[in-house]
Amino acid sequence: MGSLSRPVTEFCLDLYNKLNRNAEDTNIIFSPISISVALALVHLGAKNNTAAQIEKVLHVRKAAGGMSLGSDLENAAPEMEPERSQEGQSSLSQCNKDEDLNHKAFHALLLQLQNLGESYVLTLANNLFIQQGFKLREQFLTCTKELYGAMPQTVDFQGATEAARIKINTWVESQTQGKIKELFAPGVIDIHALLVLVNVIYFKASWENKFEEQKTVQRDFKLNQNEKKPVQMMYQKGTFKLGYIEDIGAQILELPYAEKTLSMIILLPGDMADGSTSGLEQIGSTMTYENLTLWTSSEHMFETKVEVYLPRFKLEGTFNLNEVLQEMGMTDIFTESKADLTEMSFAKSLVLSNVVHKTYVEVNEEGTVAAASTGAVIVRRSLPLTEVFMADHPFLFFIRHNPTNTILFFGKLCSP
Ligand SMILES: *[C@@H]1O[C@H](CO)[C@@H](O)[C@H](O)[C@H]1NC(C)=O
Ligand SMILES: *[C@@H]1O[C@H](CO)[C@@H](O)[C@H](O)[C@H]1NC(C)=O
């Protein structure tokens, strides 16, 4: 179970630490699974050191101390694999040439995420846009389509930059049901671009236990020690999993989405006198795969009655990831003399120009229409002690796919 759980989490924490530098009071939202999938897609076209660097950044490279995925996946992949024609089988095995990055595991996870049920809308869309004149290999096109549902498109960045921009924006809009409209503003696309990787994710789901709208009231959210701002604070009293990180004085709350397939997990530092950002930093600096697993384990979190106060919020994040990915070690793919994308195209001069990621997450009282509710049984304990979870100051959160323990979104809310 959860064979990509560790690599995706470790990539997530690396990326968070990079994005969080110089962003102390800034909201952050990104999707580690979505970016991992996008990089896996490019990896299909990469060779030699260019491929090895992607593996390293994604924490799937054995030689570099990444977890060995091989044996795990042999067992995990087939049961999630859909029925498939003979042709499909043979071309897929050709795609999955690399031992370290197991494309089948990503494919299997994507299939699971695309079938979350009616209470969920989760759109992961990845594509490559390539400069006219570069011919893509048939094998590459087959593999990107079969494994990642992507169909790379040709545009003319050099001769028709504006048309290229519109084509990409239109593609993004169509993939996200109109929710993400202008990925690239006018003038943003570089006329020298050769290959642009676009990665967008849209998510909407209903809580397993909705907040009642009439209980939402305006309350102050403490931005830092001195400043506050009024926000729409949702409220509900219910039975949830709650835990503490004692050393840090932080609370952890799990709010499940419909059927508990996904959960939002909130890491809330104590409302400390020395300012809440330091609490955030403290959590940030002790977050590891092991610690997150420990903190959210059933030994650490207990079902209890909780009064939950959570601001309504909407987060949108757009990142050009070129710089951070290079800092993380993916340098060759962006460098003309070093990039080896010869599995993608015959041309030796192809380099990756841009990696653009956009995420949109909305948190409110209900979300989409809930499926038939399974009348949750609340175990009544004698003398229930009600805990209070008051998210009225900055916190970290992530949205997890529970069956595979994969982090879909990771965010920091400093200002709702
Ligand atoms: C692979 O990379 C190494 C080091 O960058 C280089 O010396 C070698 O020629 C490359 N091999 C191929 C087949 O391109
Ligand atoms: C894990 O969390 C604890 C606090 O619960 C902290 O003391 C420890 O340093 C953390 N581990 C790492 C490797 O950061």
Coordinates of C-alpha atoms and ligand atoms in Angstrom, one line a residue:
M1 CA 0.0 0.0 0.0
G2 CA 1.1 3.5 -0.6
S3 CA 4.2 2.9 -2.6
L4 CA 4.4 6.5 -3.7
S5 CA 3.6 7.8 -0.3
R6 CA 7.1 8.4 0.8
P7 CA 8.6 9.9 -2.4
V8 CA 5.7 12.2 -2.9
T9 CA 5.8 13.4 0.8
E10 CA 9.6 13.9 0.7
F11 CA 9.3 15.8 -2.6
C12 CA 6.5 17.8 -1.0
L13 CA 8.5 18.8 2.0
D14 CA 11.6 19.7 -0.1
L15 CA 9.5 21.9 -2.3
Y16 CA 7.6 23.5 0.6
N17 CA 10.9 24.5 2.3
K18 CA 12.1 26.1 -1.0
L19 CA 8.8 27.9 -1.6
N20 CA 8.6 29.0 2.0
R21 CA 11.9 30.8 2.1
N22 CA 11.3 34.5 1.9
A23 CA 7.5 33.9 2.1
E24 CA 7.0 34.2 5.8
D25 CA 3.7 35.9 5.7
T26 CA 2.5 34.6 2.4
N27 CA -0.1 31.9 1.7
I28 CA 1.2 28.9 -0.1
I29 CA -0.6 26.2 -1.9
F30 CA 0.7 23.6 -4.3
S31 CA 0.1 20.0 -5.3
P32 CA 3.0 17.7 -4.8
I33 CA 1.3 14.7 -6.5
S34 CA 0.4 16.8 -9.5
I35 CA 3.9 18.2 -9.9
S36 CA 5.4 14.7 -9.4
V37 CA 3.2 13.4 -12.2
A38 CA 4.2 16.3 -14.4
L39 CA 7.9 15.5 -13.9
A40 CA 7.3 11.8 -14.4
L41 CA 5.8 12.7 -17.7
V42 CA 8.9 14.6 -18.8
H43 CA 11.0 11.8 -17.5
L44 CA 9.5 9.6 -20.1
G45 CA 11.4 11.7 -22.7
A46 CA 14.7 12.0 -20.7
K47 CA 17.8 10.0 -20.7
N48 CA 21.0 9.6 -18.8
N49 CA 21.9 12.3 -16.3
T50 CA 18.8 14.3 -17.3
A51 CA 16.6 11.4 -16.2
A52 CA 18.7 10.6 -13.2
Q53 CA 18.3 14.2 -11.8
I54 CA 14.5 13.9 -12.1
E55 CA 14.6 10.7 -10.2
K56 CA 16.6 12.2 -7.5
V57 CA 14.3 15.2 -7.1
L58 CA 11.3 12.9 -7.0
H59 CA 13.0 10.8 -4.4
V60 CA 12.7 7.6 -6.4
R61 CA 16.3 7.1 -7.1
K62 CA 17.7 4.1 -5.3
A63 CA 21.4 5.0 -5.7
A64 CA 20.8 8.4 -4.1
G65 CA 19.2 6.9 -1.0
G66 CA 15.7 7.0 -2.3
M67 CA 13.4 4.2 -1.3
S68 CA 13.5 1.0 -3.3
L69 CA 10.2 1.0 -5.0
G70 CA 10.7 -2.2 -7.1
S71 CA 9.3 -5.0 -5.0
D72 CA 6.5 -3.0 -3.5
L73 CA 5.2 -2.0 -6.8
E74 CA 5.3 -5.4 -8.4
N75 CA 2.6 -6.3 -5.9
A76 CA 0.8 -3.0 -5.8
A77 CA 0.5 -2.1 -9.5
P78 CA -1.4 -5.1 -11.0
E79 CA -4.4 -5.0 -8.7
M80 CA -5.0 -1.3 -9.6
E81 CA -4.4 -1.8 -13.3
P82 CA -7.5 -1.7 -15.4
E83 CA -8.3 -4.2 -18.0
R84 CA -6.2 -3.4 -21.0
S85 CA -5.7 -4.7 -24.5
Q86 CA -2.7 -6.8 -25.5
E87 CA -1.3 -3.9 -27.5
G88 CA -1.7 -1.6 -24.5
Q89 CA 0.2 -4.0 -22.4
S90 CA 3.2 -4.3 -24.7
S91 CA 3.6 -0.6 -25.4
L92 CA 3.2 0.2 -21.7
S93 CA 6.0 -2.1 -20.8
Q94 CA 8.2 -0.4 -23.3
C95 CA 7.4 2.9 -21.6
N96 CA 8.3 1.7 -18.2
K97 CA 11.9 1.2 -19.2
D98 CA 13.4 2.7 -16.1
E99 CA 13.8 0.7 -12.9
D100 CA 13.9 3.7 -10.5
L101 CA 11.0 5.7 -11.6
N102 CA 8.1 3.4 -11.9
H103 CA 5.7 5.0 -14.3
K104 CA 3.1 2.2 -13.8
A105 CA 2.8 3.2 -10.1
F106 CA 2.1 6.8 -11.1
H107 CA -0.4 5.6 -13.7
A108 CA -2.1 3.4 -11.1
L109 CA -2.3 6.2 -8.6
L110 CA -3.7 8.6 -11.2
L111 CA -6.5 6.0 -12.1
Q112 CA -7.4 5.9 -8.4
L113 CA -7.5 9.6 -8.1
Q114 CA -9.7 9.9 -11.2
N115 CA -12.3 7.6 -9.7
L116 CA -13.0 9.2 -6.3
G117 CA -16.7 9.1 -6.8
E118 CA -19.5 11.6 -7.3
S119 CA -18.7 13.7 -4.3
Y120 CA -15.4 14.7 -5.7
V121 CA -14.1 16.8 -8.5
L122 CA -10.4 16.3 -9.0
T123 CA -8.8 17.3 -12.2
L124 CA -5.1 16.8 -12.7
A125 CA -4.1 18.1 -16.1
N126 CA -0.6 17.9 -17.5
N127 CA 0.7 18.7 -20.9
L128 CA 3.7 19.7 -22.9
F129 CA 3.7 22.4 -25.5
I130 CA 6.6 22.2 -27.9
Q131 CA 8.0 24.6 -30.5
Q132 CA 7.0 23.9 -34.1
G133 CA 9.8 22.1 -36.0
F134 CA 10.7 19.7 -33.2
K135 CA 9.3 16.3 -34.1
L136 CA 8.2 14.1 -31.2
R137 CA 8.9 10.4 -31.2
E138 CA 5.9 8.1 -31.8
Q139 CA 6.9 6.0 -28.8
F140 CA 7.0 9.0 -26.5
L141 CA 3.5 10.1 -27.7
T142 CA 2.1 6.7 -27.1
C143 CA 3.5 6.5 -23.7
T144 CA 2.5 10.0 -22.5
K145 CA -1.0 9.3 -23.7
E146 CA -1.3 5.8 -22.2
L147 CA 0.3 6.5 -18.9
Y148 CA -0.6 10.1 -18.2
G149 CA -3.4 10.9 -20.6
A150 CA -1.4 13.7 -22.1
M151 CA -1.3 14.7 -25.7
P152 CA 1.6 17.0 -26.3
Q153 CA 0.8 19.9 -28.6
T154 CA 2.8 21.9 -31.1
V155 CA 2.8 25.7 -31.0
D156 CA 4.8 28.4 -32.5
F157 CA 6.3 30.3 -29.6
Q158 CA 8.7 32.2 -31.9
G159 CA 6.5 33.1 -34.8
A160 CA 3.1 33.3 -33.1
T161 CA 3.7 33.9 -29.4
E162 CA 0.2 35.3 -28.7
A163 CA -1.5 32.4 -30.5
A164 CA 0.6 30.0 -28.5
R165 CA -0.4 31.7 -25.2
I166 CA -4.1 31.5 -26.2
K167 CA -3.8 27.9 -27.2
I168 CA -2.3 26.9 -23.8
N169 CA -4.8 29.0 -21.8
T170 CA -7.7 27.5 -23.8
W171 CA -6.4 24.0 -23.1
V172 CA -6.1 24.7 -19.4
E173 CA -9.6 26.3 -19.3
S174 CA -11.1 23.3 -21.0
Q175 CA -9.4 20.8 -18.7
T176 CA -10.5 22.6 -15.5
Q177 CA -14.1 23.2 -16.5
G178 CA -13.5 26.8 -16.9
K179 CA -12.2 27.2 -13.3
I180 CA -8.7 28.3 -14.3
K181 CA -9.0 30.9 -17.1
E182 CA -5.8 32.8 -17.8
L183 CA -2.8 30.7 -16.9
F184 CA -0.5 32.9 -18.8
A185 CA -1.2 36.6 -18.8
P186 CA -0.3 38.5 -22.0
G187 CA 3.4 39.0 -22.5
V188 CA 4.4 36.3 -20.1
I189 CA 5.4 33.7 -22.6
D190 CA 9.0 33.8 -23.7
I191 CA 9.5 34.1 -27.5
H192 CA 12.5 31.8 -27.1
A193 CA 10.6 29.0 -25.4
L194 CA 11.0 25.6 -26.8
L195 CA 9.2 23.3 -24.4
V196 CA 6.7 24.3 -21.8
L197 CA 5.3 21.9 -19.2
V198 CA 1.9 22.9 -17.9
N199 CA 0.5 21.4 -14.8
V200 CA -2.9 22.4 -13.3
I201 CA -5.1 20.8 -10.7
Y202 CA -8.6 21.7 -9.6
F203 CA -10.3 20.2 -6.6
K204 CA -13.7 20.4 -5.0
A205 CA -15.2 18.1 -2.5
S206 CA -17.8 18.0 0.2
W207 CA -17.0 17.4 3.9
E208 CA -18.1 14.2 5.5
N209 CA -19.5 16.5 8.2
K210 CA -20.6 19.8 6.8
F211 CA -20.4 23.1 8.6
E212 CA -23.8 24.8 9.0
E213 CA -23.7 28.1 7.2
Q214 CA -25.7 29.9 9.8
K215 CA -23.0 29.1 12.3
T216 CA -20.4 31.0 10.3
V217 CA -19.7 34.3 12.0
Q218 CA -17.2 37.1 11.5
R219 CA -14.2 36.7 13.8
D220 CA -10.7 38.0 14.0
F221 CA -7.9 36.1 12.5
K222 CA -4.5 37.0 14.0
L223 CA -2.1 37.5 11.1
N224 CA 0.8 37.9 13.6
Q225 CA 1.3 39.2 17.0
N226 CA 0.1 42.7 16.3
E227 CA -2.2 42.5 13.3
K228 CA -5.6 40.9 12.9
K229 CA -8.3 40.8 10.2
P230 CA -11.9 39.9 10.2
V231 CA -12.7 36.6 8.5
Q232 CA -15.7 34.4 8.0
M233 CA -15.2 31.8 10.6
M234 CA -17.0 28.5 10.2
Y235 CA -18.0 26.5 13.2
Q236 CA -19.1 23.0 14.1
K237 CA -19.0 20.7 17.0
G238 CA -18.4 17.1 16.0
T239 CA -16.4 14.0 16.5
F240 CA -13.0 14.2 14.8
K241 CA -9.5 12.8 15.1
L242 CA -7.4 15.2 17.1
G243 CA -3.8 14.9 18.2
Y244 CA -1.1 16.9 19.8
I245 CA 2.6 17.4 19.0
E246 CA 3.7 17.9 22.5
D247 CA 7.2 19.2 22.0
I248 CA 5.9 21.9 19.7
G249 CA 2.6 22.6 21.4
A250 CA 0.7 22.1 18.2
Q251 CA -2.7 20.5 17.5
I252 CA -3.5 18.3 14.6
L253 CA -7.0 17.9 13.3
E254 CA -8.3 15.6 10.6
L255 CA -11.4 16.7 8.7
P256 CA -12.6 14.0 6.4
Y257 CA -14.1 14.6 3.0
A258 CA -17.0 12.5 1.7
E259 CA -16.7 8.8 2.5
K260 CA -13.4 9.6 4.2
T261 CA -11.5 8.9 1.0
L262 CA -9.7 12.2 1.4
S263 CA -9.0 14.2 4.5
M264 CA -7.7 17.6 5.2
I265 CA -5.2 17.6 8.0
I266 CA -4.5 20.8 9.8
L267 CA -1.4 21.5 11.8
L268 CA -2.1 24.3 14.1
P269 CA 0.6 25.8 16.2
G270 CA -0.2 26.9 19.7
D271 CA -1.4 30.5 20.0
M272 CA 2.0 31.5 21.4
A273 CA 2.8 34.7 23.0
D274 CA 6.0 35.1 20.9
G275 CA 4.1 35.3 17.6
S276 CA 2.4 32.5 15.7
T277 CA 4.8 32.4 12.7
S278 CA 7.6 31.0 14.9
G279 CA 5.2 28.1 15.8
L280 CA 4.7 27.5 12.1
E281 CA 8.5 27.6 11.5
Q282 CA 9.0 25.1 14.3
I283 CA 6.5 22.7 12.7
G284 CA 8.0 23.3 9.3
S285 CA 11.5 22.5 10.5
T286 CA 10.6 19.2 12.2
M287 CA 8.4 17.9 9.4
T288 CA 9.8 14.8 7.9
Y289 CA 8.0 11.8 6.3
E290 CA 8.6 9.9 9.5
N291 CA 7.3 12.6 11.7
L292 CA 4.2 13.3 9.6
T293 CA 3.4 9.6 9.6
L294 CA 3.9 9.5 13.4
W295 CA 1.9 12.6 14.1
T296 CA -1.1 11.5 12.0
S297 CA -1.0 7.8 13.1
S298 CA -3.8 6.3 15.1
E299 CA -1.6 6.1 18.2
H300 CA -1.2 9.8 18.1
M301 CA -4.7 10.9 17.1
F302 CA -7.9 10.1 18.9
E303 CA -11.5 10.5 18.0
T304 CA -13.0 13.0 20.3
K305 CA -15.6 15.7 20.5
V306 CA -14.2 18.9 19.1
E307 CA -15.4 22.4 18.6
V308 CA -13.9 23.4 15.3
Y309 CA -13.4 27.0 14.2
L310 CA -12.0 27.2 10.7
P311 CA -12.0 30.2 8.4
R312 CA -13.5 30.0 5.0
F313 CA -10.8 30.3 2.5
K314 CA -9.8 30.1 -1.2
L315 CA -6.3 29.6 -2.2
E316 CA -4.8 29.9 -5.7
G317 CA -1.2 29.3 -6.3
T318 CA 0.7 29.8 -9.6
F319 CA 4.4 28.9 -9.7
N320 CA 7.0 28.9 -12.3
L321 CA 9.1 26.1 -10.9
N322 CA 12.2 26.4 -13.0
E323 CA 14.3 28.0 -10.3
V324 CA 13.4 25.8 -7.4
L325 CA 13.6 22.6 -9.5
Q326 CA 17.2 23.7 -10.5
E327 CA 18.0 24.3 -6.8
M328 CA 16.7 20.9 -6.0
G329 CA 19.1 19.4 -8.5
M330 CA 17.3 19.3 -11.8
T331 CA 19.7 21.4 -13.8
D332 CA 20.6 19.5 -16.9
I333 CA 17.1 19.6 -18.4
F334 CA 17.2 23.4 -18.5
T335 CA 20.7 23.6 -19.9
E336 CA 21.2 23.5 -23.6
S337 CA 24.5 21.7 -23.7
K338 CA 23.4 19.1 -21.1
A339 CA 19.8 18.3 -21.6
D340 CA 19.1 14.9 -23.0
L341 CA 15.5 14.7 -24.1
T342 CA 16.3 12.3 -27.0
E343 CA 13.6 9.9 -25.9
M344 CA 11.1 12.7 -26.6
S345 CA 12.5 14.1 -29.8
F346 CA 15.3 13.4 -32.2
A347 CA 16.6 16.9 -31.9
K348 CA 19.6 17.2 -29.7
S349 CA 19.0 20.9 -28.9
L350 CA 15.7 20.5 -27.1
V351 CA 15.6 21.9 -23.5
L352 CA 12.8 22.5 -21.1
S353 CA 12.0 26.2 -21.0
N354 CA 9.3 26.4 -18.3
V355 CA 7.5 24.4 -15.7
V356 CA 4.3 26.1 -14.7
H357 CA 2.1 24.9 -11.9
K358 CA -1.3 26.2 -10.9
T359 CA -3.5 25.0 -8.0
Y360 CA -6.9 26.1 -6.8
V361 CA -8.4 25.0 -3.5
E362 CA -11.6 26.3 -2.0
V363 CA -12.7 25.6 1.6
N364 CA -16.2 26.4 2.6
E365 CA -19.1 25.0 4.6
E366 CA -20.2 22.3 2.3
G367 CA -18.7 22.0 -1.2
T368 CA -20.5 19.9 -3.7
V369 CA -23.7 17.9 -3.1
A370 CA -22.9 15.0 -0.8
A371 CA -23.7 11.5 -1.8
A372 CA -26.1 9.4 0.3
S373 CA -24.9 9.9 3.7
T374 CA -24.1 6.8 5.7
G375 CA -25.6 8.0 8.9
A376 CA -22.4 8.2 10.9
V377 CA -22.6 6.4 14.2
I378 CA -21.4 8.6 16.9
V379 CA -20.1 6.6 19.8
R380 CA -21.3 8.4 22.9
R381 CA -18.8 8.3 25.7
S382 CA -19.7 9.1 29.2
L383 CA -18.9 12.7 30.2
P384 CA -17.5 13.7 26.8
L385 CA -14.8 16.3 27.2
T386 CA -15.0 18.8 24.4
E387 CA -11.8 20.0 22.9
V388 CA -11.5 23.3 21.1
F389 CA -9.7 23.7 17.8
M390 CA -9.5 27.4 17.0
A391 CA -7.8 28.0 13.7
D392 CA -7.7 31.8 14.2
H393 CA -4.0 32.2 13.4
P394 CA -1.7 30.9 10.7
F395 CA -1.6 27.1 10.1
L396 CA -0.3 24.4 7.8
F397 CA -2.6 21.9 6.1
F398 CA -2.5 19.1 3.7
I399 CA -5.1 17.1 1.8
R400 CA -4.4 13.4 1.8
H401 CA -5.7 10.5 -0.3
N402 CA -6.2 8.1 2.6
P403 CA -6.1 4.7 0.8
T404 CA -2.6 5.4 -0.5
N405 CA -1.5 7.9 2.1
T406 CA -0.5 10.4 -0.7
I407 CA -0.4 14.1 -0.3
L408 CA -2.5 15.8 -2.9
F409 CA -2.2 19.4 -1.7
F410 CA 0.0 21.1 0.8
G411 CA -0.5 24.6 2.0
K412 CA 0.1 27.3 4.5
L413 CA -2.6 29.7 5.4
C414 CA -1.3 33.0 6.8
S415 CA -4.2 35.3 5.7
P416 CA -7.5 33.9 4.7
Ligands
LIG1 C1 25.7 10.2 -20.2 O1 26.2 11.2 -19.4 C2 27.6 11.1 -19.1 C3 27.9 12.2 -18.1 O2 27.1 13.4 -18.2 C4 28.3 11.3 -20.4 O3 29.7 11.2 -20.2 C5 27.8 10.2 -21.4 O4 28.4 10.4 -22.7 C6 26.3 10.2 -21.5 N1 25.9 9.1 -22.3 C7 25.1 9.2 -23.4 C8 24.8 7.9 -24.0 O5 24.7 10.2 -23.8
LIG2 C1 10.2 15.0 14.9 O1 9.3 15.7 15.7 C2 9.8 15.9 17.0 C3 8.7 16.6 17.8 O2 7.6 15.8 18.0 C4 11.1 16.6 17.0 O3 11.6 16.8 18.3 C5 12.1 15.9 16.1 O4 13.3 16.7 16.1 C6 11.5 15.7 14.8 N1 12.4 15.0 13.9 C7 13.1 15.5 13.0 C8 14.0 14.6 12.2 O5 13.0 16.7 12.7

